[in-house]
Amino acid sequence: SAVISQKPSRDICQRGTSLTIQCQVDSQVTMMFWYRQQPGQSLTLIATANQGSEATYESGFVIDKFPISRPNLTFSTLTVSNMSPEDSSIYLCSVERIGTEAFFGQGTRLTVV
Amino acid sequence: EDQVTQSPEALRLQEGESSSLNCSYTVSGLRGLFWYRQDPGKGPEFLFTLYSAGEEKEKERLKATLTKKESFLHITAPKPEDSATYLCAVQAGAGNNRKLIWGLGTSLGVNP
């Protein structure tokens, strides 16, 4: 298993500002994933972050809006830029090792006002 | 197109009333099917992984089964603390191209 610490757990932000979410894992992992979960919806993958390379973004998500850093094998950040109310969501960090299940942080509940 | 469909969307049971949740999938090259539990305001908590048709896994009051087209999560004699959203996901692709395809979940409520 893996223990994932995600910060902040929640935040209320003004529109037009940016928020950076941190994800710390208790062991080294190759792949880290960032998800968005909008109210009443399931998980939508934003991007995959591999250490040492640029993140790979899913359709509908762009680097300018959701820049990601992956400086080492235990840490990643996701920034939600120039926020609007439509960005209000839960953002989740996830890790998995090849051939095993995914583990999640407790999530960041973001409200944009 | 890879797809995961969960049913029902919501289910309310009386304590002790057994039932099953369904996860049907279409995916090219299934590499694993996963069940998670999610409580409000928290990240998904891993329950089971199933890899091949006929496989079964059990944990307390939960039992997961897998066929070539669907998976069931059987809940035997549920308790109020089993109330949560249950999510199903399938893994598609391989290596660095692998990804999880998620269902919308089943919201389970268990009345005392």
CSV table of C-alpha atoms in Angstrom, one decimal:
chain,number,residue,atom,x,y,z
A,1,SER,CA,0.0,0.0,0.0
A,2,ALA,CA,1.0,3.7,0.0
A,3,VAL,CA,0.2,6.5,2.3
A,4,ILE,CA,-0.6,9.8,0.5
A,5,SER,CA,-0.8,13.1,2.2
A,6,GLN,CA,-2.6,15.8,0.2
A,7,LYS,CA,-2.7,19.5,1.2
A,8,PRO,CA,-4.8,21.6,1.6
A,9,SER,CA,-7.8,19.4,2.5
A,10,ARG,CA,-10.1,22.3,1.5
A,11,ASP,CA,-10.0,25.9,0.4
A,12,ILE,CA,-12.3,28.7,-0.6
A,13,CYS,CA,-10.7,30.9,-3.3
A,14,GLN,CA,-11.6,34.0,-5.2
A,15,ARG,CA,-12.1,33.8,-8.9
A,16,GLY,CA,-9.1,34.7,-11.0
A,17,THR,CA,-6.6,33.4,-8.4
A,18,SER,CA,-4.6,30.2,-8.4
A,19,LEU,CA,-4.3,27.4,-5.9
A,20,THR,CA,-1.5,24.8,-5.7
A,21,ILE,CA,-2.3,21.4,-4.3
A,22,GLN,CA,0.5,19.3,-2.9
A,23,CYS,CA,0.8,15.5,-2.8
A,24,GLN,CA,3.4,13.7,-0.8
A,25,VAL,CA,3.8,9.9,-0.9
A,26,ASP,CA,5.5,7.8,1.7
A,27,SER,CA,7.5,5.8,-0.8
A,28,GLN,CA,8.9,6.2,-4.3
A,29,VAL,CA,6.5,5.8,-7.2
A,30,THR,CA,7.0,6.2,-10.9
A,31,MET,CA,3.5,7.4,-11.9
A,32,MET,CA,1.3,9.9,-10.1
A,33,PHE,CA,-2.1,10.8,-11.3
A,34,TRP,CA,-4.3,13.9,-10.7
A,35,TYR,CA,-8.1,13.5,-10.9
A,36,ARG,CA,-11.0,15.9,-10.6
A,37,GLN,CA,-14.3,14.8,-9.1
A,38,GLN,CA,-17.2,17.2,-9.7
A,39,PRO,CA,-20.3,17.1,-7.5
A,40,GLY,CA,-22.3,14.0,-8.1
A,41,GLN,CA,-19.8,12.7,-10.7
A,42,SER,CA,-17.1,10.1,-10.8
A,43,LEU,CA,-13.4,10.6,-11.2
A,44,THR,CA,-12.0,12.3,-14.3
A,45,LEU,CA,-8.3,12.0,-15.0
A,46,ILE,CA,-6.6,15.4,-15.5
A,47,ALA,CA,-3.1,14.2,-16.1
A,48,THR,CA,-0.4,11.7,-15.4
A,49,ALA,CA,2.8,12.9,-13.9
A,50,ASN,CA,6.0,11.0,-14.4
A,51,GLN,CA,9.2,12.0,-12.6
A,52,GLY,CA,11.7,13.6,-15.0
A,53,SER,CA,9.3,14.3,-17.9
A,54,GLU,CA,6.4,16.6,-18.6
A,55,ALA,CA,3.0,15.6,-17.5
A,56,THR,CA,0.6,14.0,-20.0
A,57,TYR,CA,-2.8,15.7,-20.1
A,58,GLU,CA,-6.1,14.1,-20.9
A,59,SER,CA,-8.4,15.6,-23.5
A,60,GLY,CA,-10.1,18.8,-22.2
A,61,PHE,CA,-7.2,19.6,-19.8
A,62,VAL,CA,-4.3,21.9,-20.7
A,63,ILE,CA,-1.0,22.7,-19.1
A,64,ASP,CA,-1.7,26.5,-18.9
A,65,LYS,CA,-4.8,25.8,-16.7
A,66,PHE,CA,-3.4,22.9,-14.7
A,67,PRO,CA,0.4,23.1,-14.5
A,68,ILE,CA,1.9,20.1,-12.7
A,69,SER,CA,5.3,19.6,-11.1
A,70,ARG,CA,7.0,16.3,-10.3
A,71,PRO,CA,10.4,17.2,-8.9
A,72,ASN,CA,11.1,13.7,-7.4
A,73,LEU,CA,9.6,10.2,-6.9
A,74,THR,CA,7.6,11.1,-3.8
A,75,PHE,CA,6.1,14.5,-4.5
A,76,SER,CA,3.9,16.3,-7.0
A,77,THR,CA,1.9,19.5,-7.2
A,78,LEU,CA,-1.1,20.5,-9.2
A,79,THR,CA,-2.0,24.2,-9.7
A,80,VAL,CA,-5.5,25.3,-10.7
A,81,SER,CA,-4.9,28.6,-12.4
A,82,ASN,CA,-7.1,31.6,-13.0
A,83,MET,CA,-10.0,29.9,-11.2
A,84,SER,CA,-13.6,30.3,-12.0
A,85,PRO,CA,-16.7,28.8,-10.2
A,86,GLU,CA,-16.7,25.9,-12.7
A,87,ASP,CA,-13.4,24.8,-11.1
A,88,SER,CA,-15.1,24.1,-7.8
A,89,SER,CA,-14.5,20.4,-7.3
A,90,ILE,CA,-12.6,17.8,-5.4
A,91,TYR,CA,-9.1,17.2,-6.7
A,92,LEU,CA,-7.5,13.9,-5.9
A,93,CYS,CA,-3.9,12.7,-6.1
A,94,SER,CA,-3.3,9.0,-6.8
A,95,VAL,CA,-0.4,6.7,-7.1
A,96,GLU,CA,0.0,3.2,-8.3
A,97,ARG,CA,2.7,0.7,-9.0
A,98,ILE,CA,2.6,-1.3,-12.2
A,99,GLY,CA,0.3,-4.3,-11.7
A,100,THR,CA,-1.2,-3.1,-8.5
A,101,GLU,CA,-4.1,-1.0,-7.4
A,102,ALA,CA,-4.3,2.7,-7.2
A,103,PHE,CA,-4.2,4.6,-3.8
A,104,PHE,CA,-5.6,8.0,-3.2
A,105,GLY,CA,-5.0,11.0,-1.0
A,106,GLN,CA,-7.9,12.3,1.0
A,107,GLY,CA,-8.6,15.0,-1.7
A,108,THR,CA,-8.8,18.7,-1.8
A,109,ARG,CA,-12.2,20.3,-1.8
A,110,LEU,CA,-12.0,23.5,-3.7
A,111,THR,CA,-14.7,26.1,-3.8
A,112,VAL,CA,-14.3,29.2,-6.0
A,113,VAL,CA,-16.4,32.2,-5.2
B,1,GLU,CA,-14.8,2.8,-26.7
B,2,ASP,CA,-13.8,1.8,-23.2
B,3,GLN,CA,-16.7,2.2,-20.9
B,4,VAL,CA,-17.8,1.3,-17.3
B,5,THR,CA,-21.4,1.4,-16.3
B,6,GLN,CA,-22.6,0.9,-12.7
B,7,SER,CA,-26.1,0.1,-11.5
B,8,PRO,CA,-28.2,1.1,-9.7
B,9,GLU,CA,-27.2,4.7,-9.3
B,10,ALA,CA,-28.5,4.6,-5.7
B,11,LEU,CA,-29.7,1.9,-3.4
B,12,ARG,CA,-31.2,2.0,0.0
B,13,LEU,CA,-31.3,-1.1,2.2
B,14,GLN,CA,-32.5,-2.0,5.6
B,15,GLU,CA,-29.8,-3.3,7.9
B,16,GLY,CA,-29.4,-7.0,7.3
B,17,GLU,CA,-30.9,-6.9,3.8
B,18,SER,CA,-28.4,-8.4,1.4
B,19,SER,CA,-28.1,-7.1,-2.2
B,20,SER,CA,-25.7,-6.7,-5.1
B,21,LEU,CA,-24.2,-3.8,-7.0
B,22,ASN,CA,-23.4,-4.2,-10.7
B,23,CYS,CA,-20.4,-3.0,-12.8
B,24,SER,CA,-20.6,-3.8,-16.5
B,25,TYR,CA,-17.7,-2.9,-18.7
B,26,THR,CA,-16.4,-2.8,-22.3
B,27,VAL,CA,-12.7,-2.5,-22.6
B,28,SER,CA,-10.1,-3.7,-25.0
B,29,GLY,CA,-7.5,-5.7,-23.0
B,30,LEU,CA,-8.8,-5.8,-19.5
B,31,ARG,CA,-5.9,-5.7,-17.1
B,32,GLY,CA,-7.8,-5.5,-13.9
B,33,LEU,CA,-11.1,-4.5,-12.4
B,34,PHE,CA,-11.1,-2.5,-9.1
B,35,TRP,CA,-13.7,-1.8,-6.5
B,36,TYR,CA,-13.4,1.2,-4.2
B,37,ARG,CA,-15.5,2.7,-1.4
B,38,GLN,CA,-15.8,6.4,-1.1
B,39,ASP,CA,-17.1,8.2,1.9
B,40,PRO,CA,-18.3,11.9,1.6
B,41,GLY,CA,-15.4,14.3,1.5
B,42,LYS,CA,-12.7,11.6,1.3
B,43,GLY,CA,-10.7,9.9,-1.4
B,44,PRO,CA,-11.6,6.5,-2.7
B,45,GLU,CA,-10.5,3.6,-0.5
B,46,PHE,CA,-9.3,0.4,-2.2
B,47,LEU,CA,-11.4,-2.7,-1.7
B,48,PHE,CA,-10.7,-5.4,-4.3
B,49,THR,CA,-8.8,-6.2,-7.5
B,50,LEU,CA,-10.1,-8.8,-9.9
B,51,TYR,CA,-8.1,-10.0,-12.9
B,52,SER,CA,-9.8,-12.8,-14.6
B,53,ALA,CA,-13.3,-14.2,-15.1
B,54,GLY,CA,-14.4,-16.5,-12.4
B,55,GLU,CA,-12.2,-14.8,-9.8
B,56,GLU,CA,-13.8,-13.9,-6.4
B,57,LYS,CA,-12.6,-11.9,-3.5
B,58,GLU,CA,-14.1,-11.4,0.0
B,59,LYS,CA,-13.7,-9.0,2.8
B,60,GLU,CA,-16.0,-9.0,5.8
B,61,ARG,CA,-19.5,-8.5,4.4
B,62,LEU,CA,-18.4,-7.8,0.9
B,63,LYS,CA,-17.7,-10.2,-1.9
B,64,ALA,CA,-16.6,-9.2,-5.4
B,65,THR,CA,-17.0,-11.5,-8.5
B,66,LEU,CA,-16.0,-11.1,-12.1
B,67,THR,CA,-17.3,-12.4,-15.4
B,68,LYS,CA,-16.1,-11.5,-18.9
B,69,LYS,CA,-18.6,-8.6,-19.1
B,70,GLU,CA,-19.4,-7.5,-15.6
B,71,SER,CA,-18.6,-7.6,-11.9
B,72,PHE,CA,-20.8,-7.8,-8.9
B,73,LEU,CA,-20.2,-6.5,-5.4
B,74,HIS,CA,-22.3,-8.6,-3.1
B,75,ILE,CA,-23.2,-7.1,0.3
B,76,THR,CA,-24.3,-9.6,2.9
B,77,ALA,CA,-26.3,-8.5,5.9
B,78,PRO,CA,-25.2,-4.8,5.5
B,79,LYS,CA,-24.8,-2.5,8.5
B,80,PRO,CA,-25.3,1.3,8.6
B,81,GLU,CA,-21.5,1.8,8.5
B,82,ASP,CA,-21.5,0.2,5.0
B,83,SER,CA,-23.2,3.3,3.7
B,84,ALA,CA,-21.0,4.9,1.1
B,85,THR,CA,-20.5,5.3,-2.6
B,86,TYR,CA,-19.0,2.2,-4.3
B,87,LEU,CA,-16.9,2.9,-7.3
B,88,CYS,CA,-15.8,0.4,-10.0
B,89,ALA,CA,-12.9,1.0,-12.3
B,90,VAL,CA,-11.2,-1.0,-15.0
B,91,GLN,CA,-7.6,-0.7,-16.1
B,92,ALA,CA,-7.0,-0.4,-19.8
B,93,GLY,CA,-3.7,-0.1,-21.7
B,94,ALA,CA,-0.3,-1.1,-20.6
B,95,GLY,CA,2.9,0.4,-19.2
B,96,ASN,CA,3.0,4.2,-19.1
B,97,ASN,CA,-0.1,4.3,-21.3
B,98,ARG,CA,-2.3,2.5,-18.8
B,99,LYS,CA,-5.2,4.3,-17.3
B,100,LEU,CA,-8.3,3.6,-15.1
B,101,ILE,CA,-11.7,4.0,-16.6
B,102,TRP,CA,-14.2,4.8,-13.8
B,103,GLY,CA,-17.9,4.2,-13.4
B,104,LEU,CA,-20.2,6.8,-11.9
B,105,GLY,CA,-20.7,4.8,-8.7
B,106,THR,CA,-23.5,3.4,-6.7
B,107,SER,CA,-24.6,5.4,-3.6
B,108,LEU,CA,-25.6,2.9,-0.9
B,109,GLY,CA,-27.5,3.8,2.1
B,110,VAL,CA,-28.2,1.3,4.9
B,111,ASN,CA,-31.0,2.1,7.4
B,112,PRO,CA,-30.6,0.9,11.0
